[in-house]
GROMACS .gro file of C-alpha atoms in nm:
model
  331
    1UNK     CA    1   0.000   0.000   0.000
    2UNK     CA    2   0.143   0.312  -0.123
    3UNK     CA    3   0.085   0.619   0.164
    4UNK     CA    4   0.155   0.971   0.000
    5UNK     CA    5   0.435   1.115   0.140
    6UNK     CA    6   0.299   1.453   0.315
    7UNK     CA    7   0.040   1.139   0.523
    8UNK     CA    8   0.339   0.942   0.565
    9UNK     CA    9   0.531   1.246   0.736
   10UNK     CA   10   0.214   1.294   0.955
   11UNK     CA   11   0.182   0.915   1.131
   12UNK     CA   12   0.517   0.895   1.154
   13UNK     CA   13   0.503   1.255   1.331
   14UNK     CA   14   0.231   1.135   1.532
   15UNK     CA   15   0.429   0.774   1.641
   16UNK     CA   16   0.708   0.966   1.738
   17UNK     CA   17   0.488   1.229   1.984
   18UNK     CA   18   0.330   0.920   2.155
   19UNK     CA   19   0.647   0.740   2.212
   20UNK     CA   20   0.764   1.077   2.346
   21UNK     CA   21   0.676   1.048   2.685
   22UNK     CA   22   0.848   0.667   2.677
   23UNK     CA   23   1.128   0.857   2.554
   24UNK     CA   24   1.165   1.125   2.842
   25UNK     CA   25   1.084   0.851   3.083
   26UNK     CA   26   1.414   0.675   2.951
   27UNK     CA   27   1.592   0.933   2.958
   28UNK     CA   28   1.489   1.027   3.353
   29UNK     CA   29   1.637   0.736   3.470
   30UNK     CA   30   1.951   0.660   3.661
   31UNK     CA   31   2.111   0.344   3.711
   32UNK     CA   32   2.377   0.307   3.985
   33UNK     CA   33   2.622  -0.013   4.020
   34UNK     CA   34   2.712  -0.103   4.398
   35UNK     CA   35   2.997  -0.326   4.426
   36UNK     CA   36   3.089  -0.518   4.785
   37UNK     CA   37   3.307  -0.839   4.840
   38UNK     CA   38   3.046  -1.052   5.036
   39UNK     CA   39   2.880  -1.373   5.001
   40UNK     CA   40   2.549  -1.449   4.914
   41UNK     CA   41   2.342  -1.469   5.243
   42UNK     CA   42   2.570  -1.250   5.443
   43UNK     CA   43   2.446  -0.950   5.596
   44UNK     CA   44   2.629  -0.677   5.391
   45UNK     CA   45   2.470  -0.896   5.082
   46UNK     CA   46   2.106  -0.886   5.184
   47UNK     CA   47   2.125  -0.513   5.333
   48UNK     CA   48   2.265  -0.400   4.977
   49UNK     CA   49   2.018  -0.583   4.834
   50UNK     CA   50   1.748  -0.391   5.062
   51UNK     CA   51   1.883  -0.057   4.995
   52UNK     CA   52   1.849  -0.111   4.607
   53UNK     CA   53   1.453  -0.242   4.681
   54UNK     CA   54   1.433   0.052   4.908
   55UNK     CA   55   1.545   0.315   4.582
   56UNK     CA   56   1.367   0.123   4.343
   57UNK     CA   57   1.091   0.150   4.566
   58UNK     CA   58   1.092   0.550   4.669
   59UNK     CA   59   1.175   0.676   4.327
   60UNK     CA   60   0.884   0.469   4.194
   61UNK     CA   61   1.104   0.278   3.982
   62UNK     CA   62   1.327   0.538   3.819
   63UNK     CA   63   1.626   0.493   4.010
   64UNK     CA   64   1.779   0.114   3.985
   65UNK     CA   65   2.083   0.035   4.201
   66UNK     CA   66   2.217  -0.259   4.073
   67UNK     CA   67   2.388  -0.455   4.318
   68UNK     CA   68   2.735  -0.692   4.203
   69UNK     CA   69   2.842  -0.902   4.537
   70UNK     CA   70   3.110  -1.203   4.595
   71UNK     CA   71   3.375  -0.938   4.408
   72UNK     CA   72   3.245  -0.980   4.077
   73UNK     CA   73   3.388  -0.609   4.043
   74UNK     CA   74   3.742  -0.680   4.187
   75UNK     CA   75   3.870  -0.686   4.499
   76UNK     CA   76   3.775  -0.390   4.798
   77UNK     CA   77   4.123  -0.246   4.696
   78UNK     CA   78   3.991  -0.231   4.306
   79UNK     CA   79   3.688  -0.121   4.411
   80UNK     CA   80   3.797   0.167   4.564
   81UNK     CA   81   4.004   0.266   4.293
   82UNK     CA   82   3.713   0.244   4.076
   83UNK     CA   83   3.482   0.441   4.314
   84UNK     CA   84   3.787   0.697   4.272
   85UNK     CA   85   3.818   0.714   3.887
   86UNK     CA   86   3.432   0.750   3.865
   87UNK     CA   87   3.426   0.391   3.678
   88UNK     CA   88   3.220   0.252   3.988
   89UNK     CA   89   2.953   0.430   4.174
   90UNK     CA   90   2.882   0.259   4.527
   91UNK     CA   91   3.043   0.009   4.745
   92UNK     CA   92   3.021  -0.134   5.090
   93UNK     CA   93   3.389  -0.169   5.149
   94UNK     CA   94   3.605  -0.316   5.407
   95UNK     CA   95   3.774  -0.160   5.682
   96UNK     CA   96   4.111  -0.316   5.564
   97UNK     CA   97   4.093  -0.245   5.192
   98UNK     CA   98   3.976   0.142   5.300
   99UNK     CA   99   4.275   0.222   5.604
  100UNK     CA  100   4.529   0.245   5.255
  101UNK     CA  101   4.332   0.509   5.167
  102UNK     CA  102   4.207   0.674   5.461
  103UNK     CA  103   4.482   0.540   5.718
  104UNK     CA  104   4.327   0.667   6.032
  105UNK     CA  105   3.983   0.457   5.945
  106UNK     CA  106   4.190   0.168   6.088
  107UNK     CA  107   4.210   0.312   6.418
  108UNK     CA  108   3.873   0.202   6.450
  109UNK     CA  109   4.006  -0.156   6.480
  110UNK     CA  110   4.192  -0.080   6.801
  111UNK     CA  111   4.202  -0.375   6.977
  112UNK     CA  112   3.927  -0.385   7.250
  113UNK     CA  113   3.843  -0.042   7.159
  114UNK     CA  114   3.442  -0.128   7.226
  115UNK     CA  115   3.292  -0.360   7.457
  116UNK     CA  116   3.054  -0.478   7.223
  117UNK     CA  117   2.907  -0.341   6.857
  118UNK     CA  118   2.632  -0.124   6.992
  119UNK     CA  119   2.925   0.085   7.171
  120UNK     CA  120   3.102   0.113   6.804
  121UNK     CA  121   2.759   0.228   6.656
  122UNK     CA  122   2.772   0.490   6.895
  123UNK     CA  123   3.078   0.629   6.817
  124UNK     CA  124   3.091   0.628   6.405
  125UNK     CA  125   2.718   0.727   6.416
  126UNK     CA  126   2.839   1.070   6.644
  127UNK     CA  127   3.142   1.338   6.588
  128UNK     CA  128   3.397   1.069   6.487
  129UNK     CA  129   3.225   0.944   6.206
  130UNK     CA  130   3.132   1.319   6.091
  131UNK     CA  131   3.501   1.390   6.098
  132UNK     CA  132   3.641   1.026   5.890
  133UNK     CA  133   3.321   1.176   5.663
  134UNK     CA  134   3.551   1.486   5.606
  135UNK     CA  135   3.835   1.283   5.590
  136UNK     CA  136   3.667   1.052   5.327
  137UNK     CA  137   3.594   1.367   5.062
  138UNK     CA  138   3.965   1.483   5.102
  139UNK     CA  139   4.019   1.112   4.893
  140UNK     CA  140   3.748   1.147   4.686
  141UNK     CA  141   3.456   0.986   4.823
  142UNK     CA  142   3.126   0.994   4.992
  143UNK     CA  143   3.045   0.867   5.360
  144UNK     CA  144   2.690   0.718   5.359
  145UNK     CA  145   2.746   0.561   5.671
  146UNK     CA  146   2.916   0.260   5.856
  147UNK     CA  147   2.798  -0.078   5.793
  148UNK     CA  148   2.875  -0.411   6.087
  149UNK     CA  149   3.156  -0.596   5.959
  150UNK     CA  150   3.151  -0.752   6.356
  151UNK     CA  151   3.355  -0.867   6.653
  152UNK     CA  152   3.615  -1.055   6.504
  153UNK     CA  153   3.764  -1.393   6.605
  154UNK     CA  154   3.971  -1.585   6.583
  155UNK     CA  155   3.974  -1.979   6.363
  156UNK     CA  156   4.281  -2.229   6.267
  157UNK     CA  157   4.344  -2.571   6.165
  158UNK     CA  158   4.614  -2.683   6.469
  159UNK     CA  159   4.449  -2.590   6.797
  160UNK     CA  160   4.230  -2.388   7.076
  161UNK     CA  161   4.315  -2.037   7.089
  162UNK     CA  162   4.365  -2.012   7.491
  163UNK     CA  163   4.618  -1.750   7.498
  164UNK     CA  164   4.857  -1.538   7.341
  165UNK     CA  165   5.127  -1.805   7.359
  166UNK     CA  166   4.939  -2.011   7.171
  167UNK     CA  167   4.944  -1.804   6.864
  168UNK     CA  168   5.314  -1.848   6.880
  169UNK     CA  169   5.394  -2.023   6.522
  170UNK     CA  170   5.082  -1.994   6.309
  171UNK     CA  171   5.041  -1.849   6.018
  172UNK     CA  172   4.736  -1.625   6.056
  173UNK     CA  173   4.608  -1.408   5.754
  174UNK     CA  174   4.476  -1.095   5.809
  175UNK     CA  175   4.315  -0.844   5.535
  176UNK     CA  176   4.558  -0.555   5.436
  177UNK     CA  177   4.490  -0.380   5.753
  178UNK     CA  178   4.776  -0.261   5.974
  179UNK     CA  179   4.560  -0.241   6.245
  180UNK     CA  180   4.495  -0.622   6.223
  181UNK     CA  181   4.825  -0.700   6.147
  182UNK     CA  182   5.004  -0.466   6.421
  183UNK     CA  183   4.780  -0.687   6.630
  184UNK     CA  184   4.855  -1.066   6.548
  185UNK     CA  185   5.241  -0.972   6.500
  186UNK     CA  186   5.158  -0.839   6.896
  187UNK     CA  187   5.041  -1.150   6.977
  188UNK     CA  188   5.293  -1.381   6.833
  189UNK     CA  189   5.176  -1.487   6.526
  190UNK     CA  190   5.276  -1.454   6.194
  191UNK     CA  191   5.066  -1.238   5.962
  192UNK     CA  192   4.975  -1.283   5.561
  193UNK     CA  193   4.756  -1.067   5.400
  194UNK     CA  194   4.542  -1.300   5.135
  195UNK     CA  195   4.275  -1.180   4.937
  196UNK     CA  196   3.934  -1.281   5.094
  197UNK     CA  197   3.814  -1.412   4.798
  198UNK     CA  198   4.099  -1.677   4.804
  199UNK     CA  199   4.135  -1.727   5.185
  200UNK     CA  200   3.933  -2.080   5.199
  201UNK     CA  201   4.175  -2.219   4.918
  202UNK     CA  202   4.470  -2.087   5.101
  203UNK     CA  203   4.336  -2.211   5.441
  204UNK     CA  204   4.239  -2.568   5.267
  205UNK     CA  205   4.584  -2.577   5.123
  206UNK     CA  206   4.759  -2.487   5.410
  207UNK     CA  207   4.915  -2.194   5.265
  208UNK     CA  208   4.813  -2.035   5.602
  209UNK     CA  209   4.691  -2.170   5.936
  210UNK     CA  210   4.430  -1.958   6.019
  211UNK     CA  211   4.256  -1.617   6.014
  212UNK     CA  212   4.030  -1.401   6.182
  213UNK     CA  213   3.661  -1.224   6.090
  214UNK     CA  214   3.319  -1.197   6.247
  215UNK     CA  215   3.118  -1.534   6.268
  216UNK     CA  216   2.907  -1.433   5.943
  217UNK     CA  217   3.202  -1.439   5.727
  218UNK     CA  218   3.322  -1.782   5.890
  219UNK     CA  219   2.980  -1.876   5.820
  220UNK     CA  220   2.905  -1.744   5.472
  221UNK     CA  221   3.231  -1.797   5.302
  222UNK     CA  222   3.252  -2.173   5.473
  223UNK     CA  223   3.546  -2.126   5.643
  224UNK     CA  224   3.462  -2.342   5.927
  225UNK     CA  225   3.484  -2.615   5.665
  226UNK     CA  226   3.850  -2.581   5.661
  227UNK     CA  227   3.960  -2.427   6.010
  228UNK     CA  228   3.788  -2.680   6.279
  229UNK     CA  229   3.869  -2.429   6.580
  230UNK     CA  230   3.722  -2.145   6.646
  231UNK     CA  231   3.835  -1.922   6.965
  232UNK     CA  232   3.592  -1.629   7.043
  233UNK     CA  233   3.885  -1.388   7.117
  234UNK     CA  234   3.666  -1.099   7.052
  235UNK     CA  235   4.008  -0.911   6.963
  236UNK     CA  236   3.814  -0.586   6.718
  237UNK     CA  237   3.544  -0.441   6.540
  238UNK     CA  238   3.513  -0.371   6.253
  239UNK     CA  239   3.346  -0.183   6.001
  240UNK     CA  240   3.206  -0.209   5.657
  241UNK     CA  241   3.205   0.167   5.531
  242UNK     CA  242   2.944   0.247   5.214
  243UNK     CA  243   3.126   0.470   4.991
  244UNK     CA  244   3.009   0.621   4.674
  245UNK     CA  245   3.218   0.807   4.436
  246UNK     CA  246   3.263   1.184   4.418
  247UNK     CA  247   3.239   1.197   4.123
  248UNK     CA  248   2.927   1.025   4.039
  249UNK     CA  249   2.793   1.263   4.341
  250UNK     CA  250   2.864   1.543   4.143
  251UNK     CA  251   2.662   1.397   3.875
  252UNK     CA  252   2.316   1.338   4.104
  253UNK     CA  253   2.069   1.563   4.142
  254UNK     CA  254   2.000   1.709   4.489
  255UNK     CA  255   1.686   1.508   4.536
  256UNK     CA  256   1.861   1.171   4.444
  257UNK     CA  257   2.137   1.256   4.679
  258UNK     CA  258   1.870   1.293   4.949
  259UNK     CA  259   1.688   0.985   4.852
  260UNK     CA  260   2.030   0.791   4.873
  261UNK     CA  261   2.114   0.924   5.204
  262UNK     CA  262   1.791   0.813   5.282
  263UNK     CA  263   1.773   0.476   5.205
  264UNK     CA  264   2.137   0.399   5.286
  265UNK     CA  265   2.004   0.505   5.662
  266UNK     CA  266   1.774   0.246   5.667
  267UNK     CA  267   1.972  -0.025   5.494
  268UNK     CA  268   2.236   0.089   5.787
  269UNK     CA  269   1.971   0.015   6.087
  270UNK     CA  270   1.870  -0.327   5.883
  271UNK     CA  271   2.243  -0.451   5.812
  272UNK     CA  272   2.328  -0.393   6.205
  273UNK     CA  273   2.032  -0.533   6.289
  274UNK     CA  274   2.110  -0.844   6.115
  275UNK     CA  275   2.415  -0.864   6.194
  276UNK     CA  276   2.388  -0.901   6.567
  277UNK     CA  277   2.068  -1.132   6.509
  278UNK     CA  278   2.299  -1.403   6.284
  279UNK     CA  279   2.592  -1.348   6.532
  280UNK     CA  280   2.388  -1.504   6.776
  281UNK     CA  281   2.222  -1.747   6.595
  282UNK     CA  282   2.577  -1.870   6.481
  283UNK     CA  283   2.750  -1.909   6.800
  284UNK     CA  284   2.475  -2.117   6.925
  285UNK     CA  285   2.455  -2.320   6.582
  286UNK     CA  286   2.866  -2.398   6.593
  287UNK     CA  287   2.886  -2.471   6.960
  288UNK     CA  288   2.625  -2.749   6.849
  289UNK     CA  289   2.796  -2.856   6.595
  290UNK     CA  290   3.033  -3.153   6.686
  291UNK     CA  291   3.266  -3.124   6.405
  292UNK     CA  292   3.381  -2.830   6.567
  293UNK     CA  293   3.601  -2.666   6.870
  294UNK     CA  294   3.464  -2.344   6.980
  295UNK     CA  295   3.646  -2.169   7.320
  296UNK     CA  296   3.597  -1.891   7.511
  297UNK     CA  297   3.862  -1.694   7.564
  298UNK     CA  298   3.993  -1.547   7.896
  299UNK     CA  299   4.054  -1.223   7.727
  300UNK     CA  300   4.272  -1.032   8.036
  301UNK     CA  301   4.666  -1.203   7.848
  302UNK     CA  302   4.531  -1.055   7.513
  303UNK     CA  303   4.452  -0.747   7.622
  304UNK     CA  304   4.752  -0.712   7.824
  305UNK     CA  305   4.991  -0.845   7.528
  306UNK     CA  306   4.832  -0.609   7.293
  307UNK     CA  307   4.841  -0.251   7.538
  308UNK     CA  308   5.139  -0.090   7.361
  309UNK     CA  309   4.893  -0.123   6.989
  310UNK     CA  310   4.705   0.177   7.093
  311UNK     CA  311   5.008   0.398   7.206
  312UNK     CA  312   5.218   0.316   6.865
  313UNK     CA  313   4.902   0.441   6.679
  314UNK     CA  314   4.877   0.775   6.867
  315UNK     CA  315   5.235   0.805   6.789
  316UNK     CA  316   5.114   0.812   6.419
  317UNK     CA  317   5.067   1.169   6.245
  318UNK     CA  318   4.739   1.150   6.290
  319UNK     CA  319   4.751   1.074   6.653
  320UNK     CA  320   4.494   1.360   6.790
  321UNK     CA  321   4.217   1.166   6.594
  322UNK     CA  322   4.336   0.851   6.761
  323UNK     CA  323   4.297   1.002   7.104
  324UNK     CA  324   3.942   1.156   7.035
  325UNK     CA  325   3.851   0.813   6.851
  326UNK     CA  326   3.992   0.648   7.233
  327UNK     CA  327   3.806   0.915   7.418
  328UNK     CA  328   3.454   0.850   7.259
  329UNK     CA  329   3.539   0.478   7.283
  330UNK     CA  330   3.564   0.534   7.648
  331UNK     CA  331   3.297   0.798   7.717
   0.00000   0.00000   0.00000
């Protein structure tokens, strides 16, 4: 069927005006990638998951976070570099990968700094975490908060963690935190940093002895499969911090900043939430199970072996924030 050409040039005007609003729908909507290092099931997994329901959700579906866990995007050290070059938009980071950008985030770690998690919430959630906020846009990124990474124990293929001594010629990996490291080297041990994402290998191949991290990531990541002790020394928190990049920042709108804030809030209150709900849930589950060794520690030696951490670390040049950080710690 032959259409004249003047009718032609009207339906196809008319097509294109009703697939207009289509069009400007397209074009209003953002898509953000969040990268973090965590396993399925774990809680930084399922609260990153949440936050992306949450803007999905609030924005009535114009604003889709897509979510990449178990380091499809790299490593937290890659990661970071990508938040930094504007190649990555979000990630819930570690405290490890982080400190080599932000050294005095690793103060945080200071061993026995809190009595328990809440305490640490208290602190990043008030003046400190304003400031490492601050601190955080002098490197180029954004603070959205401070996510549970946990209390962090102790695990190893040889024997019960009593006391310091018997630390004394295992090979313990630690992530690339000199916070964590400082601290096992304190204790006796000897420290290898090994990518998370290769630790079970490493500890199934005996490349190392053991390691330490919060019961979820023993849990999640299986590592109980391969270390049969596990000694609740308790020795840090930790935590996971969700970054975004400043320069996709500068590219949001005011509103969608706002909204982001908003929802990483929440995600915050569920992920710490979680956290301290599967903590407990897993201590009771591997004290039942019999294919494993879990001890309390007496933790009075460790503390005592590890005293002169905190003092090398307000030596440091940016000891005043170490003191503050030790002050709200203790207030």
């Amino acid at each position: 069927m032959n259409i004249p050409t003047t009718r032609r040039a009207v339906l196809l005007g008319a097509a294109g005006l009703l697939a207009m609003p289509g069009l400007l729908r397209a074009q209003g909507q953002l898509k953000l990638t969040l990268g973090h290092g965590a396993a399925p099931g774990n809680p930084r997994s399922l609260a990153a998951e949440r936050m992306a329901a949450l803007l999905k959700e609030r924005s009535n579906g114009r604003i889709e976070l897509r979510v990449a866990g178990s380091a499809q995007l790299g490593d937290d050290a890659a990661m970071l570099t990508a938040l930094r070059t504007g190649t990555l938009d979000l990630s819930v980071n570690s405290q490890g990968a982080a400190s080599a950008v932000l050294p005095e985030l690793a103060a945080l770690g200071l061993p026995f700094l809190f009595a328990d998690a809440t305490a640490a919430y208290g602190v990043v959630d008030g003046a400190i975490g304003e400031e490492l906020a601050k601190r955080f846009e002098g490197v180029g990124l954004i603070s959205l908060g401070f996510w549970d990474n946990g209390i962090r124990h102790t695990t190893n293929s040889k024997r019960p963690i009593a006391q310091p001594a018997d630390l004394k010629g295992l090979k313990i990996r630690t992530p690339p935190d000199p916070m964590t490291i400082d601290i096992f080297q304190s204790l006796g041990a000897a420290t290898q940093q090994i990518n998370f994402g290769e630790l079970y290998v490493a500890l199934q191949q005996g490349v190392v002895d053991g390691q330490e991290n919060p019961l979820a990531n023993i849990q999640s990541s299986k590592l109980f499969e391969v270390n049969k002790y596990i000694s609740l020394t308790g020795h840090k928190w930790e935590c996971n911090p969700v970054l975004v990049s400043r320069i996709a920042w500068g590219r949001l709108k005011p509103e969608d900043r706002k909204l982001l804030q908003e929802t990483a809030r929440e995600a915050t209150t569920y992920q710490r939430g979680l956290s301290q709900e599967i903590d407990r849930k897993l201590l009771a589950e591997f004290r039942a199970n019999a294919a494993l060794a879990v001890n309390q520690v007496d933790q009075g030696p460790f503390r005592a072996a590890t005293a002169t951490v905190a003092d090398r670390w307000e030596a440091k040049p940016f000891g005043d924030f170490v003191k503050r950080l030790r002050a709200a710690a203790a207030a």
